[in-house]
Coordinates of C-alpha atoms in Angstrom, one line a residue:
M181 CA -31.5 -47.3 66.5
V182 CA -28.4 -47.3 64.0
E183 CA -26.4 -44.6 64.0
W184 CA -24.5 -44.0 60.4
I185 CA -21.9 -41.3 60.0
T186 CA -20.5 -40.8 56.2
T187 CA -17.0 -39.1 57.0
D188 CA -15.9 -37.0 53.3
G189 CA -13.3 -37.4 52.2
L190 CA -9.9 -39.5 52.6
T191 CA -9.8 -41.7 56.1
D192 CA -7.0 -42.6 58.0
Y193 CA -6.7 -46.8 57.9
A194 CA -5.4 -46.9 61.4
E195 CA -7.4 -43.9 62.8
A196 CA -10.3 -45.8 62.0
V197 CA -9.6 -49.1 63.1
A198 CA -9.1 -46.6 67.0
F199 CA -12.0 -45.7 66.4
M200 CA -13.9 -48.8 65.6
E201 CA -12.6 -50.5 68.1
D202 CA -13.8 -47.9 71.0
R203 CA -17.5 -47.9 69.7
A204 CA -17.7 -51.5 69.5
N205 CA -16.3 -51.2 73.2
A206 CA -18.6 -48.8 74.0
I207 CA -21.2 -50.2 72.4
H208 CA -20.5 -53.8 74.2
R209 CA -20.5 -52.0 77.7
G210 CA -24.4 -49.9 76.1
D211 CA -22.6 -46.3 76.2
A212 CA -22.9 -46.4 73.0
A213 CA -26.0 -46.6 70.3
E214 CA -24.7 -49.2 67.1
C215 CA -23.5 -47.9 63.9
I216 CA -22.3 -47.5 60.4
W217 CA -20.1 -45.6 58.8
L218 CA -19.2 -45.2 55.5
V219 CA -16.0 -44.0 54.5
E220 CA -12.6 -43.8 52.1
H221 CA -9.0 -44.7 52.8
P222 CA -5.6 -43.8 51.3
P223 CA -4.6 -46.4 48.4
L224 CA -4.0 -49.4 50.5
Y225 CA -3.0 -52.5 51.5
T226 CA -4.8 -54.8 53.9
A227 CA -3.3 -58.3 55.6
G228 CA -6.4 -60.3 57.2
T229 CA -6.1 -63.0 59.1
S230 CA -5.9 -65.8 56.2
A231 CA -3.2 -63.0 54.4
D232 CA -0.2 -65.4 52.5
V233 CA 2.5 -63.2 52.3
A234 CA 2.6 -65.4 48.6
D235 CA 0.0 -62.9 47.9
L236 CA 1.6 -59.4 48.1
V237 CA 2.7 -59.1 45.1
S238 CA 4.3 -55.2 44.9
P239 CA 4.6 -54.6 48.5
D240 CA 6.8 -51.4 48.0
R241 CA 3.5 -50.2 45.9
F242 CA 1.0 -49.1 49.1
P243 CA 1.3 -48.6 53.2
V244 CA 0.2 -52.5 54.0
H245 CA -1.6 -52.6 57.1
E246 CA -1.9 -56.0 58.7
T247 CA -5.4 -55.8 60.4
R248 CA -6.9 -59.0 62.9
R249 CA -10.3 -59.4 60.8
G250 CA -11.0 -62.6 58.2
G251 CA -9.8 -63.0 55.7
Q252 CA -6.1 -62.1 53.4
Y253 CA -5.4 -59.4 51.4
T254 CA -7.3 -56.3 50.3
Y255 CA -7.4 -53.3 48.5
H256 CA -8.3 -50.2 49.9
G257 CA -8.0 -46.6 48.3
P258 CA -10.7 -43.9 46.7
G259 CA -14.0 -44.6 45.0
Q260 CA -14.1 -47.7 46.9
R261 CA -17.1 -47.0 49.3
V262 CA -16.2 -49.1 52.9
A263 CA -19.2 -49.8 54.9
Y264 CA -18.1 -50.1 58.2
A265 CA -20.3 -51.8 60.8
M266 CA -20.3 -52.0 64.8
L267 CA -23.5 -53.8 65.2
D268 CA -24.2 -55.8 68.9
L269 CA -24.3 -59.6 67.9
N270 CA -25.8 -60.6 70.9
T271 CA -29.2 -58.5 70.2
R272 CA -29.2 -60.3 67.3
G273 CA -28.5 -63.6 67.7
R274 CA -24.7 -64.8 68.3
D275 CA -24.6 -66.4 64.6
V276 CA -21.6 -65.3 62.9
R277 CA -22.3 -67.7 59.4
K278 CA -25.6 -65.7 59.5
Y279 CA -24.3 -62.5 60.3
V280 CA -22.0 -62.2 57.3
Q281 CA -24.8 -64.5 55.0
N282 CA -26.7 -60.3 56.0
L283 CA -22.9 -59.2 55.0
E284 CA -23.7 -61.2 51.7
A285 CA -27.5 -60.1 51.6
W286 CA -27.4 -56.3 52.0
V287 CA -24.3 -56.3 49.2
I288 CA -26.8 -58.5 47.0
A289 CA -29.8 -56.1 47.4
T290 CA -27.9 -53.0 46.9
L291 CA -26.4 -53.9 43.5
A292 CA -29.8 -55.1 42.7
Q293 CA -30.9 -51.3 42.8
F294 CA -29.2 -50.6 39.9
N295 CA -29.3 -53.7 38.3
V296 CA -27.1 -55.3 39.1
T297 CA -27.2 -59.4 40.0
G298 CA -24.6 -59.7 42.9
H299 CA -24.0 -63.5 43.2
I300 CA -21.8 -65.7 46.4
R301 CA -19.6 -68.6 45.3
D302 CA -19.0 -71.6 47.4
G303 CA -14.5 -71.3 48.3
R304 CA -14.3 -67.6 46.7
V305 CA -15.3 -64.5 49.8
G306 CA -16.9 -61.5 48.5
V307 CA -19.9 -61.2 45.8
W308 CA -19.2 -61.1 42.3
V309 CA -20.8 -60.3 39.0
E310 CA -20.6 -62.3 35.6
R311 CA -19.2 -60.5 32.6
P312 CA -20.2 -63.0 29.6
E313 CA -18.9 -60.5 27.3
K314 CA -15.2 -61.3 28.7
P315 CA -13.8 -65.0 27.4
L316 CA -14.4 -67.4 28.5
S317 CA -12.4 -68.7 32.5
L318 CA -9.8 -71.3 32.1
D319 CA -12.5 -74.1 33.6
G320 CA -14.8 -73.5 31.1
T321 CA -17.6 -71.2 32.6
V322 CA -18.7 -67.4 32.5
A323 CA -16.2 -64.6 33.4
E324 CA -16.9 -63.5 37.2
D325 CA -15.4 -60.9 38.6
K326 CA -15.3 -59.4 42.2
I327 CA -17.1 -56.2 43.2
A328 CA -17.5 -56.1 47.3
A329 CA -15.1 -57.4 49.4
I330 CA -16.7 -58.6 53.7
G331 CA -14.1 -59.0 56.3
V332 CA -15.1 -58.7 60.4
R333 CA -14.3 -58.9 63.6
L334 CA -15.7 -59.6 66.6
R335 CA -15.2 -58.3 70.7
K336 CA -17.3 -59.3 72.0
W337 CA -20.0 -60.0 70.0
V338 CA -20.3 -57.2 68.7
T339 CA -18.3 -56.4 65.4
F340 CA -16.8 -54.0 63.1
H341 CA -14.5 -54.7 60.1
G342 CA -17.4 -54.9 57.8
L343 CA -17.1 -54.4 53.9
S344 CA -16.5 -52.5 50.6
I345 CA -17.5 -51.9 47.2
N346 CA -16.3 -50.3 44.2
V347 CA -17.4 -47.7 43.0
E348 CA -14.7 -46.4 40.7
P349 CA -11.3 -47.1 42.4
D350 CA -8.2 -47.5 40.1
L351 CA -9.4 -51.4 39.1
E352 CA -4.7 -51.6 38.7
H353 CA -4.2 -50.5 41.9
F354 CA -5.9 -54.5 42.6
S355 CA -3.0 -55.5 40.9
G356 CA -0.6 -55.7 43.8
I357 CA -2.4 -58.3 45.1
V358 CA -4.1 -61.7 44.8
P359 CA -7.4 -60.0 46.0
C360 CA -8.5 -62.3 48.5
G361 CA -5.9 -65.0 47.6
I362 CA -8.2 -65.9 44.2
S363 CA -6.2 -65.1 41.2
E364 CA -8.0 -66.9 38.0
H365 CA -10.9 -63.8 38.4
G366 CA -10.4 -60.1 37.9
V367 CA -11.9 -56.9 40.1
T368 CA -14.8 -54.9 38.7
S369 CA -16.7 -51.0 40.0
L370 CA -20.2 -50.4 38.7
V371 CA -18.4 -47.3 37.0
D372 CA -16.3 -50.7 35.1
L373 CA -19.7 -52.3 34.0
G374 CA -21.1 -48.5 32.2
L375 CA -23.0 -47.6 35.4
P376 CA -22.4 -43.6 36.3
V377 CA -22.8 -44.5 40.0
T378 CA -21.6 -41.7 42.3
M379 CA -20.3 -42.9 45.2
E380 CA -24.2 -40.6 47.2
D381 CA -26.3 -42.9 45.3
L382 CA -24.7 -45.8 47.0
D383 CA -25.0 -44.5 50.4
S384 CA -28.5 -44.0 49.6
A385 CA -28.7 -48.0 48.5
L386 CA -26.9 -49.1 51.4
K387 CA -29.2 -47.6 53.9
T388 CA -32.4 -48.9 52.3
S389 CA -30.6 -51.8 51.9
F390 CA -29.8 -51.8 55.1
E391 CA -33.0 -51.9 56.7
Q392 CA -34.5 -54.9 54.0
V393 CA -32.0 -57.1 54.8
F394 CA -31.2 -55.9 59.1
E395 CA -35.0 -54.3 60.2
G396 CA -35.8 -56.2 63.1
Q397 CA -33.7 -58.2 64.6
A398 CA -32.2 -55.5 67.3

């Protein structure tokens, strides 16, 4: 059974990383159940293993945390749901690519419950939504904004870090970085899309979609 933990308020990022590392080790030892931890963080930027310092536009704006998850720079802050997934791929199949695909499918299935169509794009990590009401992109295609980020790390085939979905964060805070190294597309949220979605609404959808995507794999 996967344990679900929801923490109210704002969780310190360093404390979150310490918890995930301890829990991942305990899962590997067989001393703890797999875990999905739902949190919000105070405003901060994180740098993944592929981060380019040139993408940190405002280095003094918020605290910057170096992290060993995959990916580049991301923003976390109030109004954004972060779902940390500590799952044992020893029992779910040792396939990192498949695991990332499952995370993407989890986000897309969650968004679908609010009639939002999420897309995966080659060369662009995360989940995107089309914005036909905006001007066309530079390449003449429909404008797209990022609504969810994904970054993972594994230790002894136990996962940690995970994904974030924008419910109602201050989107201007993303301007302090080039999110995930992509400057030609924007960032959005469920509320920015005109949907009066609460954090509780999203949490319920995340749980339902998790069962749809991951059920039967453990």
